[in-house]
């Protein structure tokens, strides 16, 4: 990924590798599913660590006040997070996979060449964001990192608690999401 | 229900004498640059003040980012949750 830059009109843009677009689309789709599954009246669900970090207790020492706060805010917050994640997906363009990264995707990929190998579009993809889209991206990248951090059991010092092969891949994704977000912050903060 | 009205009024009168605060807590996930950006863009503070608050969160584990009535602080906490920051409400210390 090339760094985000802001032009004179305030539009922020960067070039993404096709595989990065696929990756971001994939993790954001998963976040959308998670958010859509949240029942804000289900106390047990809200207590799950990943959900709890997305909707923290506003009154940590007063469960009653915290529940009251949730009653008034949780649905709206989830709605906002869903809208932001949807905006991120929309900015990535159509949902044709650029590259089939795993065999499950390959079966649905129509772009198979004579060699039997998937046809890749090797060209970087321009991602162009206006101001509202930038806000949606910043928030969604945060939500993604919060959920992934829970998956990796990242401790208070920022160290992942899991170090198996899968988790190392997920940790790379976590760091990459942070890089994208930081690049976006620098582009609009400059 | 006059009785409820009365007790609510008394509670609100009591709450007036001690303000509430919005507290943002350190977390290992959010980037320092993002946290400073949120403080600057949401609370409208200068870049230097946003940086100071962010470092306070980072170094002390928490920072009071706003003080005022309960309703306003609840609005701020809700906004911080919208940004993905870990924020809570508390009574201001005496």
Tab-separated table of C-alpha atoms in Angstrom:
chain	number	residue	atom	x	y	z
A	1	UNK	CA	0.000	0.000	0.000
A	2	UNK	CA	1.196	3.503	-0.826
A	3	UNK	CA	0.633	6.162	1.819
A	4	UNK	CA	-2.581	8.170	1.827
A	5	UNK	CA	-2.209	11.719	0.537
A	6	UNK	CA	-4.627	14.598	0.607
A	7	UNK	CA	-5.072	16.800	-2.437
A	8	UNK	CA	-6.157	20.456	-2.547
A	9	UNK	CA	-9.857	19.559	-2.682
A	10	UNK	CA	-9.553	17.650	0.613
A	11	UNK	CA	-9.885	14.259	-1.028
A	12	UNK	CA	-7.603	11.596	0.411
A	13	UNK	CA	-6.268	8.803	-1.761
A	14	UNK	CA	-3.854	5.895	-1.816
A	15	UNK	CA	-2.952	2.990	-4.056
A	16	UNK	CA	-3.743	-0.456	-2.637
A	17	UNK	CA	-2.494	-3.776	-3.919
A	18	UNK	CA	-5.425	-5.931	-5.127
A	19	UNK	CA	-4.656	-8.478	-2.422
A	20	UNK	CA	-4.899	-5.726	0.207
A	21	UNK	CA	-8.310	-4.683	-1.112
A	22	UNK	CA	-9.443	-8.312	-0.860
A	23	UNK	CA	-8.087	-8.600	2.655
A	24	UNK	CA	-9.767	-5.414	3.850
A	25	UNK	CA	-13.030	-6.447	2.214
A	26	UNK	CA	-12.830	-9.849	3.878
A	27	UNK	CA	-12.175	-8.641	7.436
A	28	UNK	CA	-14.714	-5.816	7.129
A	29	UNK	CA	-17.380	-8.258	5.952
A	30	UNK	CA	-16.663	-10.328	9.040
A	31	UNK	CA	-16.946	-7.241	11.241
A	32	UNK	CA	-20.302	-6.431	9.621
A	33	UNK	CA	-21.538	-9.921	10.406
A	34	UNK	CA	-20.399	-9.632	14.003
A	35	UNK	CA	-22.044	-6.213	14.441
A	36	UNK	CA	-25.269	-7.382	12.800
A	37	UNK	CA	-25.404	-10.336	15.203
A	38	UNK	CA	-25.297	-8.133	18.313
A	39	UNK	CA	-28.508	-8.176	20.315
A	40	UNK	CA	-28.227	-5.130	22.563
A	41	UNK	CA	-30.748	-6.617	25.000
A	42	UNK	CA	-28.707	-9.771	25.467
A	43	UNK	CA	-26.554	-9.115	28.535
A	44	UNK	CA	-24.488	-12.292	28.054
A	45	UNK	CA	-23.624	-11.305	24.501
A	46	UNK	CA	-22.672	-7.781	25.538
A	47	UNK	CA	-20.345	-9.293	28.143
A	48	UNK	CA	-18.298	-11.130	25.486
A	49	UNK	CA	-14.875	-9.445	25.456
A	50	UNK	CA	-14.885	-8.312	21.802
A	51	UNK	CA	-18.423	-6.913	22.033
A	52	UNK	CA	-17.707	-5.404	25.430
A	53	UNK	CA	-14.758	-3.519	24.001
A	54	UNK	CA	-16.929	-2.135	21.187
A	55	UNK	CA	-19.597	-1.115	23.709
A	56	UNK	CA	-17.731	-0.601	26.996
A	57	UNK	CA	-19.479	-0.050	30.328
A	58	UNK	CA	-19.879	3.706	30.759
A	59	UNK	CA	-20.184	3.292	34.539
A	60	UNK	CA	-17.664	0.593	35.487
A	61	UNK	CA	-18.651	0.607	39.183
A	62	UNK	CA	-22.396	0.929	38.713
A	63	UNK	CA	-23.917	-1.941	36.704
A	64	UNK	CA	-27.386	-0.422	36.901
A	65	UNK	CA	-26.322	2.932	35.471
A	66	UNK	CA	-24.174	1.138	32.881
A	67	UNK	CA	-27.184	-0.914	31.748
A	68	UNK	CA	-29.295	2.233	31.563
A	69	UNK	CA	-26.630	3.960	29.456
A	70	UNK	CA	-26.560	0.956	27.122
A	71	UNK	CA	-30.317	1.007	26.740
A	72	UNK	CA	-30.077	4.530	25.377
A	73	UNK	CA	-26.883	4.293	23.340
A	74	UNK	CA	-26.071	0.722	22.231
A	75	UNK	CA	-28.462	0.494	19.276
A	76	UNK	CA	-27.333	3.838	17.910
A	77	UNK	CA	-23.654	2.969	18.346
A	78	UNK	CA	-24.072	-0.373	16.586
A	79	UNK	CA	-26.012	1.329	13.803
A	80	UNK	CA	-23.204	3.838	13.360
A	81	UNK	CA	-20.561	1.121	13.325
A	82	UNK	CA	-22.540	-0.845	10.741
A	83	UNK	CA	-22.912	2.250	8.561
A	84	UNK	CA	-19.181	3.011	8.820
A	85	UNK	CA	-18.172	-0.542	7.919
A	86	UNK	CA	-20.647	-0.461	5.012
A	87	UNK	CA	-19.118	2.816	3.808
A	88	UNK	CA	-15.642	1.281	3.923
A	89	UNK	CA	-16.807	-1.675	1.846
A	90	UNK	CA	-18.512	0.638	-0.643
A	91	UNK	CA	-15.303	2.650	-1.104
A	92	UNK	CA	-13.472	-0.559	-2.026
A	93	UNK	CA	-15.599	-0.834	-5.150
A	94	UNK	CA	-17.387	-3.868	-6.527
A	95	UNK	CA	-16.972	-7.153	-4.734
A	96	UNK	CA	-15.265	-9.110	-7.523
A	97	UNK	CA	-12.280	-10.719	-5.879
A	98	UNK	CA	-9.035	-9.555	-7.461
A	99	UNK	CA	-7.201	-12.625	-6.301
A	100	UNK	CA	-8.416	-15.940	-5.004
A	101	UNK	CA	-6.325	-16.298	-1.890
A	102	UNK	CA	-7.713	-19.601	-0.702
A	103	UNK	CA	-9.206	-22.672	-2.388
A	104	UNK	CA	-12.720	-21.947	-1.160
A	105	UNK	CA	-12.691	-18.684	-3.093
A	106	UNK	CA	-11.169	-20.320	-6.168
A	107	UNK	CA	-14.254	-22.441	-6.796
A	108	UNK	CA	-16.373	-19.343	-7.282
A	109	UNK	CA	-13.730	-17.475	-9.230
A	110	UNK	CA	-14.703	-17.325	-12.893
A	111	UNK	CA	-11.458	-15.668	-13.878
A	112	UNK	CA	-9.473	-18.854	-14.387
A	113	UNK	CA	-6.972	-18.787	-17.219
A	114	UNK	CA	-6.027	-21.615	-19.590
A	115	UNK	CA	-3.235	-22.587	-17.256
A	116	UNK	CA	-5.793	-23.284	-14.535
A	117	UNK	CA	-4.268	-20.525	-12.417
A	118	UNK	CA	-6.478	-17.645	-11.332
A	119	UNK	CA	-6.070	-14.551	-13.467
A	120	UNK	CA	-4.792	-11.789	-11.234
A	121	UNK	CA	-5.134	-8.138	-11.876
A	122	UNK	CA	-1.638	-7.027	-10.943
A	123	UNK	CA	-2.373	-3.298	-11.028
A	124	UNK	CA	-2.675	-1.346	-7.788
A	125	UNK	CA	-6.178	-0.090	-7.041
A	126	UNK	CA	-6.798	3.604	-6.363
A	127	UNK	CA	-8.772	4.161	-3.159
A	128	UNK	CA	-10.254	7.664	-3.100
A	129	UNK	CA	-12.038	8.976	0.005
A	130	UNK	CA	-13.983	12.140	0.689
A	131	UNK	CA	-14.193	13.575	4.206
A	132	UNK	CA	-17.203	11.505	5.451
A	133	UNK	CA	-15.608	8.358	4.027
A	134	UNK	CA	-12.351	9.140	5.842
A	135	UNK	CA	-14.289	9.344	9.119
A	136	UNK	CA	-15.966	5.998	8.420
A	137	UNK	CA	-12.608	4.422	7.593
A	138	UNK	CA	-10.897	5.722	10.739
A	139	UNK	CA	-13.661	4.364	12.966
A	140	UNK	CA	-13.989	1.046	11.169
A	141	UNK	CA	-10.225	0.454	11.199
A	142	UNK	CA	-10.399	1.014	14.963
A	143	UNK	CA	-13.304	-1.408	15.391
A	144	UNK	CA	-11.480	-3.992	13.269
A	145	UNK	CA	-8.344	-3.664	15.399
A	146	UNK	CA	-10.341	-3.914	18.635
A	147	UNK	CA	-11.955	-7.151	17.492
A	148	UNK	CA	-8.708	-8.608	16.106
A	149	UNK	CA	-6.858	-7.652	19.315
A	150	UNK	CA	-9.387	-9.695	21.260
A	151	UNK	CA	-8.886	-12.638	18.892
A	152	UNK	CA	-5.109	-12.409	19.468
A	153	UNK	CA	-5.546	-11.934	23.227
A	154	UNK	CA	-3.344	-8.844	23.112
A	155	UNK	CA	-2.340	-7.909	26.649
A	156	UNK	CA	-2.183	-4.464	28.225
A	157	UNK	CA	1.375	-3.976	26.952
A	158	UNK	CA	0.263	-4.681	23.378
A	159	UNK	CA	1.796	-8.163	23.122
A	160	UNK	CA	-0.296	-10.925	21.521
A	161	UNK	CA	-1.057	-13.776	23.904
A	162	UNK	CA	-1.235	-16.273	21.027
A	163	UNK	CA	1.717	-17.242	18.855
A	164	UNK	CA	0.508	-20.180	16.756
A	165	UNK	CA	0.858	-20.066	12.981
A	166	UNK	CA	-2.662	-18.724	12.337
A	167	UNK	CA	-2.304	-16.065	15.000
A	168	UNK	CA	0.946	-14.840	13.467
A	169	UNK	CA	-0.904	-14.266	10.190
A	170	UNK	CA	-3.702	-12.490	12.069
A	171	UNK	CA	-1.081	-10.405	13.893
A	172	UNK	CA	0.346	-9.277	10.541
A	173	UNK	CA	-3.160	-8.206	9.506
A	174	UNK	CA	-3.572	-6.374	12.829
A	175	UNK	CA	-0.344	-4.439	12.280
A	176	UNK	CA	-1.237	-3.710	8.666
A	177	UNK	CA	-4.643	-2.292	9.714
A	178	UNK	CA	-2.769	-0.021	12.138
A	179	UNK	CA	-0.454	1.124	9.356
A	180	UNK	CA	-3.407	1.983	7.111
A	181	UNK	CA	-5.063	3.911	9.927
A	182	UNK	CA	-1.919	5.821	10.848
A	183	UNK	CA	-1.346	6.750	7.219
A	184	UNK	CA	-4.914	8.059	7.062
A	185	UNK	CA	-4.503	10.089	10.275
A	186	UNK	CA	-1.261	11.643	9.023
A	187	UNK	CA	-2.840	12.484	5.657
A	188	UNK	CA	-5.704	14.484	7.217
A	189	UNK	CA	-3.718	15.811	10.179
A	190	UNK	CA	-0.933	17.309	8.074
B	1	UNK	CA	-46.799	10.695	39.967
B	2	UNK	CA	-45.813	13.718	42.057
B	3	UNK	CA	-43.691	11.634	44.426
B	4	UNK	CA	-41.374	10.459	41.625
B	5	UNK	CA	-41.157	13.975	40.243
B	6	UNK	CA	-40.166	15.232	43.650
B	7	UNK	CA	-37.476	12.612	44.243
B	8	UNK	CA	-36.068	13.138	40.741
B	9	UNK	CA	-35.854	16.844	41.357
B	10	UNK	CA	-34.083	16.306	44.656
B	11	UNK	CA	-31.601	13.894	43.043
B	12	UNK	CA	-30.840	16.373	40.290
B	13	UNK	CA	-30.409	19.158	42.804
B	14	UNK	CA	-27.899	17.035	44.702
B	15	UNK	CA	-26.048	16.158	41.526
B	16	UNK	CA	-25.534	19.831	40.786
B	17	UNK	CA	-23.035	20.290	43.567
B	18	UNK	CA	-20.516	17.856	42.168
B	19	UNK	CA	-19.818	17.735	38.439
B	20	UNK	CA	-19.152	14.673	36.353
B	21	UNK	CA	-16.091	13.866	34.287
B	22	UNK	CA	-15.402	11.983	31.071
B	23	UNK	CA	-12.448	9.636	31.533
B	24	UNK	CA	-10.535	8.077	28.639
B	25	UNK	CA	-8.511	4.982	29.524
B	26	UNK	CA	-5.321	3.685	27.982
B	27	UNK	CA	-5.729	0.628	25.801
B	28	UNK	CA	-3.085	-1.315	23.907
B	29	UNK	CA	-4.938	-1.123	20.601
B	30	UNK	CA	-5.601	2.496	19.734
B	31	UNK	CA	-2.738	4.352	18.083
B	32	UNK	CA	-1.376	7.442	19.825
B	33	UNK	CA	-1.794	9.450	16.615
B	34	UNK	CA	-5.452	8.437	16.358
B	35	UNK	CA	-6.244	9.208	20.007
B	36	UNK	CA	-4.694	12.682	19.675
B	37	UNK	CA	-6.647	13.204	16.453
B	38	UNK	CA	-9.930	12.251	18.162
B	39	UNK	CA	-9.315	14.671	21.049
B	40	UNK	CA	-8.479	17.468	18.633
B	41	UNK	CA	-11.324	16.929	16.213
B	42	UNK	CA	-14.073	16.064	18.713
B	43	UNK	CA	-13.268	18.383	21.631
B	44	UNK	CA	-11.820	21.099	19.399
B	45	UNK	CA	-8.674	21.488	21.506
B	46	UNK	CA	-5.348	22.624	20.060
B	47	UNK	CA	-2.909	20.070	18.686
B	48	UNK	CA	-0.645	20.693	21.693
B	49	UNK	CA	-3.478	20.112	24.196
B	50	UNK	CA	-4.643	16.997	22.338
B	51	UNK	CA	-1.086	15.675	22.456
B	52	UNK	CA	-0.847	16.441	26.196
B	53	UNK	CA	-4.127	14.624	26.942
B	54	UNK	CA	-3.112	11.664	24.773
B	55	UNK	CA	0.237	11.354	26.573
B	56	UNK	CA	-1.571	11.560	29.916
B	57	UNK	CA	-3.777	8.639	28.844
B	58	UNK	CA	-0.726	6.749	27.623
B	59	UNK	CA	1.531	7.410	30.630
B	60	UNK	CA	-0.975	7.542	33.507
B	61	UNK	CA	-3.410	4.966	32.177
B	62	UNK	CA	-6.250	7.482	32.079
B	63	UNK	CA	-7.061	11.147	31.609
B	64	UNK	CA	-10.017	13.379	32.364
B	65	UNK	CA	-10.890	14.902	29.022
B	66	UNK	CA	-14.043	16.820	29.979
B	67	UNK	CA	-15.907	18.047	33.074
B	68	UNK	CA	-19.527	19.115	33.321
B	69	UNK	CA	-23.076	17.985	33.916
B	70	UNK	CA	-23.978	14.346	33.675
B	71	UNK	CA	-25.932	14.608	30.440
B	72	UNK	CA	-23.075	16.290	28.582
B	73	UNK	CA	-20.573	13.752	29.905
B	74	UNK	CA	-22.810	10.888	28.766
B	75	UNK	CA	-22.888	12.468	25.320
B	76	UNK	CA	-19.078	12.655	25.273
B	77	UNK	CA	-18.683	9.055	26.447
B	78	UNK	CA	-21.091	7.884	23.752
B	79	UNK	CA	-19.104	9.825	21.139
B	80	UNK	CA	-15.820	8.316	22.387
B	81	UNK	CA	-17.348	4.828	22.084
B	82	UNK	CA	-18.289	5.759	18.537
B	83	UNK	CA	-14.597	6.454	17.882
B	84	UNK	CA	-13.641	3.159	19.527
B	85	UNK	CA	-11.980	4.776	22.549
B	86	UNK	CA	-12.444	3.279	25.996
B	87	UNK	CA	-14.288	5.998	27.922
B	88	UNK	CA	-16.247	6.077	31.176
B	89	UNK	CA	-18.111	8.565	33.370
B	90	UNK	CA	-17.276	9.364	36.932
B	91	UNK	CA	-17.993	11.927	39.612
B	92	UNK	CA	-15.399	14.688	39.761
B	93	UNK	CA	-13.130	14.250	42.758
B	94	UNK	CA	-13.678	16.663	45.592
